[in-house]
Short mmCIF file of C-alpha atoms in Angstrom, two decimals:
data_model
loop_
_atom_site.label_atom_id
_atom_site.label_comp_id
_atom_site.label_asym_id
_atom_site.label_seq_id
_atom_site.Cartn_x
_atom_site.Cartn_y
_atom_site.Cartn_z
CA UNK A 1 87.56 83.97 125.07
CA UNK A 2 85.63 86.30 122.58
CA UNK A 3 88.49 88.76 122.82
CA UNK A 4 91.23 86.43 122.18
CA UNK A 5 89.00 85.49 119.03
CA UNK A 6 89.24 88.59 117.94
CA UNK A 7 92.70 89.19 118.62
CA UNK A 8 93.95 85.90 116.80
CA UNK A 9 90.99 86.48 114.19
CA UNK A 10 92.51 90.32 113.55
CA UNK A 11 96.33 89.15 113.53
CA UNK A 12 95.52 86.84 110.53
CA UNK A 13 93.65 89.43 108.63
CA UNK A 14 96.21 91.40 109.51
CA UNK A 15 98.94 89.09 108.30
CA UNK A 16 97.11 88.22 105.06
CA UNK A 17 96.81 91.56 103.91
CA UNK A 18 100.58 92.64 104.43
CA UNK A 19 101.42 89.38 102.22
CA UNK A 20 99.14 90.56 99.48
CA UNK A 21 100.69 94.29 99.83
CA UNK A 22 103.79 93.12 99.72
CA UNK A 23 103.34 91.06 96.69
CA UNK A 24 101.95 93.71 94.94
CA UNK A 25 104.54 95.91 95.34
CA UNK A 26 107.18 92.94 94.87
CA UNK A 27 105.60 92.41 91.58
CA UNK A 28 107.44 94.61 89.00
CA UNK A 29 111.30 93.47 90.25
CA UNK A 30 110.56 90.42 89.86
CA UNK A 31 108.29 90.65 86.26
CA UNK A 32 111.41 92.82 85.02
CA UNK A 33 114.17 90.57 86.37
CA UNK A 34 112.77 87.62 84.17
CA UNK A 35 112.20 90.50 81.76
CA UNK A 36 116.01 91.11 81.37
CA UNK A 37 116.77 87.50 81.70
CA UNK A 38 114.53 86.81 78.44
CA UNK A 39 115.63 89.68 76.80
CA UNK A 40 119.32 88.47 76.92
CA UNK A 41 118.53 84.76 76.04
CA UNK A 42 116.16 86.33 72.89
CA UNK A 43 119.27 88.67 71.91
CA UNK A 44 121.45 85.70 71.56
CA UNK A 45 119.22 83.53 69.69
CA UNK A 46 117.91 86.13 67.37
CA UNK A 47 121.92 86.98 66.75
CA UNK A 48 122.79 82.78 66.38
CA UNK A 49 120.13 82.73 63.37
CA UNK A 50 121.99 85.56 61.67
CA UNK A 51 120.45 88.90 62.72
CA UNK A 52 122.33 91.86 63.15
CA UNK A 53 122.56 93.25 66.51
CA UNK A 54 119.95 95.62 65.47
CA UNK A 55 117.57 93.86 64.52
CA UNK A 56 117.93 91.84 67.06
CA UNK A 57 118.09 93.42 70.11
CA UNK A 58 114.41 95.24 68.90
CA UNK A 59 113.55 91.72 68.53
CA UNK A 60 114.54 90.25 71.86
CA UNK A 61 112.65 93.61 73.39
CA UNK A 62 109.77 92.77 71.87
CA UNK A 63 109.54 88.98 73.64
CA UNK A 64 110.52 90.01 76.65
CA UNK A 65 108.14 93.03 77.30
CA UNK A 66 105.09 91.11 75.26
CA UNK A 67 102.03 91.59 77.37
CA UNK A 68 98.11 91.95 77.44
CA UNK A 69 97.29 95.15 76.18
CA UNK A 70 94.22 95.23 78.36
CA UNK A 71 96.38 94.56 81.26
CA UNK A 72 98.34 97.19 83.80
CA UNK A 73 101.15 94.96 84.46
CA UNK A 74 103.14 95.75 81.44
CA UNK A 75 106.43 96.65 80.81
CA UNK A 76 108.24 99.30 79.15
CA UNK A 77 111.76 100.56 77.65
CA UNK A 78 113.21 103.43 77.17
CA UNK A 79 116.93 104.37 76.36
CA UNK A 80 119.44 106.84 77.75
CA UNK A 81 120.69 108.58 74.03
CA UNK A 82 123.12 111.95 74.96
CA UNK A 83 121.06 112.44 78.33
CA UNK A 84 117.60 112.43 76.77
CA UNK A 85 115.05 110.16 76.89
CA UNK A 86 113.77 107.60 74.24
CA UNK A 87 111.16 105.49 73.87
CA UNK A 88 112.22 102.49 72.58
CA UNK A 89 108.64 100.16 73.27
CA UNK A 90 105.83 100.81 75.21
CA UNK A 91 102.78 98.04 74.76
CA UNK A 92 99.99 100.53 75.55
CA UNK A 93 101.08 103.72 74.07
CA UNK A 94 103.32 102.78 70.78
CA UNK A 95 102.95 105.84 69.43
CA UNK A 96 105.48 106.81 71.66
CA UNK A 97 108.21 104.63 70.25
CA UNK A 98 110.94 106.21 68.45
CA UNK A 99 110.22 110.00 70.21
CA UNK A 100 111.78 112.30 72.59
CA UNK A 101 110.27 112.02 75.95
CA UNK A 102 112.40 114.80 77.41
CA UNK A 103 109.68 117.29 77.68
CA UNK A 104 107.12 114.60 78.67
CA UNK A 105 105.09 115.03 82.02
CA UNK A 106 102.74 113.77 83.69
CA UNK A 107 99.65 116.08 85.17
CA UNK A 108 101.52 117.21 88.67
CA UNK A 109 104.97 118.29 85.96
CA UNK A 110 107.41 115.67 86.78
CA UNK A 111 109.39 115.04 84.01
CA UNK A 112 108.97 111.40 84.57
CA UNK A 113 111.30 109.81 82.09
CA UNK A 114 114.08 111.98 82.58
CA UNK A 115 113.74 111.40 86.45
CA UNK A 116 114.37 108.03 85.02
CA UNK A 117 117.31 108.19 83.49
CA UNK A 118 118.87 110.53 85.80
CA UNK A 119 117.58 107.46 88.72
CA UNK A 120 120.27 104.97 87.04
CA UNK A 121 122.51 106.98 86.37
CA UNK A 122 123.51 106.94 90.00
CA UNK A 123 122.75 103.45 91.13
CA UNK A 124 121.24 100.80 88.34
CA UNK A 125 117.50 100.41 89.76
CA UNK A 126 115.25 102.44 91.65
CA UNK A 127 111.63 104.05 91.73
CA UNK A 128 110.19 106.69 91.28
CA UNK A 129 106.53 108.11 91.82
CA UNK A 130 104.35 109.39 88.89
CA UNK A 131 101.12 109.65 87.49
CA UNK A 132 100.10 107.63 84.35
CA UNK A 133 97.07 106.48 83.02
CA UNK A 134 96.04 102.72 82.32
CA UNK A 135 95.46 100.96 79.38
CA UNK A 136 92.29 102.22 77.77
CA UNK A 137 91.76 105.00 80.02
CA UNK A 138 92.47 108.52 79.62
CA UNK A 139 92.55 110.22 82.91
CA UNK A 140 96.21 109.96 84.92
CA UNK A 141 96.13 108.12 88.28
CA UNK A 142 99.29 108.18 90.88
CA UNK A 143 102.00 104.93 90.12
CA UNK A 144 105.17 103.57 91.60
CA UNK A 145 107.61 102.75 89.03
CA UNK A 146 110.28 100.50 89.40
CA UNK A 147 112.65 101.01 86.73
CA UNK A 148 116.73 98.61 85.76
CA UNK A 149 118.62 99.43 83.85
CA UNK A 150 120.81 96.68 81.63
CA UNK A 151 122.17 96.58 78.23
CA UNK A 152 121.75 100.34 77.53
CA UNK A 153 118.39 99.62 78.55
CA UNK A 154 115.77 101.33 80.55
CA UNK A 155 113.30 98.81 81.56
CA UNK A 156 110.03 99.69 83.64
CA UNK A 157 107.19 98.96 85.68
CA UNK A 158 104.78 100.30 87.77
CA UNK A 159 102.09 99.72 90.14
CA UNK A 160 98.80 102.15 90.14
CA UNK A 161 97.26 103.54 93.96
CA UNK A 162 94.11 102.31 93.01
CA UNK A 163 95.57 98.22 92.84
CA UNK A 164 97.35 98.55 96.06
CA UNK A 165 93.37 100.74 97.32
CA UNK A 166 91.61 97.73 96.25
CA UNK A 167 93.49 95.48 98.62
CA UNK A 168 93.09 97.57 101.69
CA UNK A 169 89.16 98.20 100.95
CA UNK A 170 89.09 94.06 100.82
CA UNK A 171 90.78 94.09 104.11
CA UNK A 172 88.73 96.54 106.03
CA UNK A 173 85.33 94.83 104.20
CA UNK A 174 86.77 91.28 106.04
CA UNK A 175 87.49 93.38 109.14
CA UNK A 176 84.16 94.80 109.54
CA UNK A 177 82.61 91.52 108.91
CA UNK A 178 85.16 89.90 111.34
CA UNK A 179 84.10 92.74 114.23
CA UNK A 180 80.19 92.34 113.22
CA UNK A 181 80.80 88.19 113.92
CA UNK A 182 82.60 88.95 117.28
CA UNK A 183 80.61 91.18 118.63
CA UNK A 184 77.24 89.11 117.64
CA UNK A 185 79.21 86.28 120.05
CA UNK A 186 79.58 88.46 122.41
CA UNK A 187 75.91 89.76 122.56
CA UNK A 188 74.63 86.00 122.58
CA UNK A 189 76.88 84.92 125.13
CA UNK A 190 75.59 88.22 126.93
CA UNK A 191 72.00 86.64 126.60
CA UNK A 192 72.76 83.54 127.25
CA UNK A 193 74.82 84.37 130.60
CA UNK A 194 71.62 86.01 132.04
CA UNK A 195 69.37 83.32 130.57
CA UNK A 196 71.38 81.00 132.73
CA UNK A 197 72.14 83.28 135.45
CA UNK A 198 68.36 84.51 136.38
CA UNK A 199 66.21 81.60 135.83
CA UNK A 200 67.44 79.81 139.04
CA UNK A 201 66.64 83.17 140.45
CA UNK A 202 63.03 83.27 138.50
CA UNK A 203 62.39 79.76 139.98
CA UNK A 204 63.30 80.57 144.02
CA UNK A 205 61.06 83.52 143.78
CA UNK A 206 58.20 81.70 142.21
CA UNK A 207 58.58 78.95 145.40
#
């Protein structure tokens, strides 16, 4: 009985945890996908009061992508101009915007962003792996960036090691406390199965 428990008790864990993985990693398609769905609906409004297509398309960029400059999730665009990389808005770092990022890498010397345009170029989405720092850090961690491409557009998102680390070091924590409460059944049923077992015996002896 204990081991069935445990077995049933370890397949949910189990199951939990992949949803939360997967969700994780699921979370930049879909964040960019609405992304590029406001962007377009923003381009046409901003264009219907009378901008120019300018003015508003760095508009509409700057509603879809707006996000919490404390936060990791954010968005990013770049643009494809003659093969090279430009950054057109980045949230965290905008003193990026407007520059070259063709001789840009990250700490292991992947040229990240023209990885990025060179991912599109064959197929219109993709990811790629890289090292970035968060917002208000400094030092460079590994990130999966999912990166579509639309309008000219380079949009991007990624998801740091450390996010997807912190939901396997919750699932071994609830594993460990899951195999402590097992075994501490199994050890008291121990106990009580000789409690019950040798106290007949205890009584024939003493008549």
């Amino acid at each position: 009985i204990c081991l069935l428990v445990c077995l049933i008790l370890g397949g949910m864990l189990f199951a939990i945890y992949k949803n939360q993985y997967r969700l994780k990693k699921e979370t930049p398609q879909k964040t960019i996908i609405q992304s590029i769905r406001t962007y377009k609906s923003a381009y046409t409004d901003f264009v219907n009061l009378g901008l120019n297509k300018e003015e508003a398309r760095k508009k509409a960029i700057e509603v879809a992508i707006s996000a919490d400059k404390n936060s990791s999730d954010y968005i990013f665009v770049i643009e494809d101009k003659n093969g090279k990389p430009f950054m057109v808005n980045h949230p965290i770092k905008p003193e990026l915007n407007g520059t070259d990022l063709s001789e840009n890498k990250d700490p292991k010397g992947k040229l990240l962003f023209v990885e990025m345009i060179n991912t599109v170029k064959s197929s219109n989405n993709g990811f790629i792996k890289n090292m970035w720092p968060k917002a208000g850090e400094n030092k460079a961690i590994n990130k999966v960036t999912y990166i579509e491409k639309y309008d000219g557009l380079i949009f991007g998102m990624g998801v740091y090691s450390d996010d997807i680390s912190k939901i396997m070091l919750i699932f071994y924590i609830i594993v460990i406390i899951a195999g402590v409460f097992t075994m501490s059944i199994v050890i008291l049923s121990i106990i009580l199965l000789n409690k019950n077992l040798f106290n007949p015996i205890l009584l024939i002896k003493q008549k």
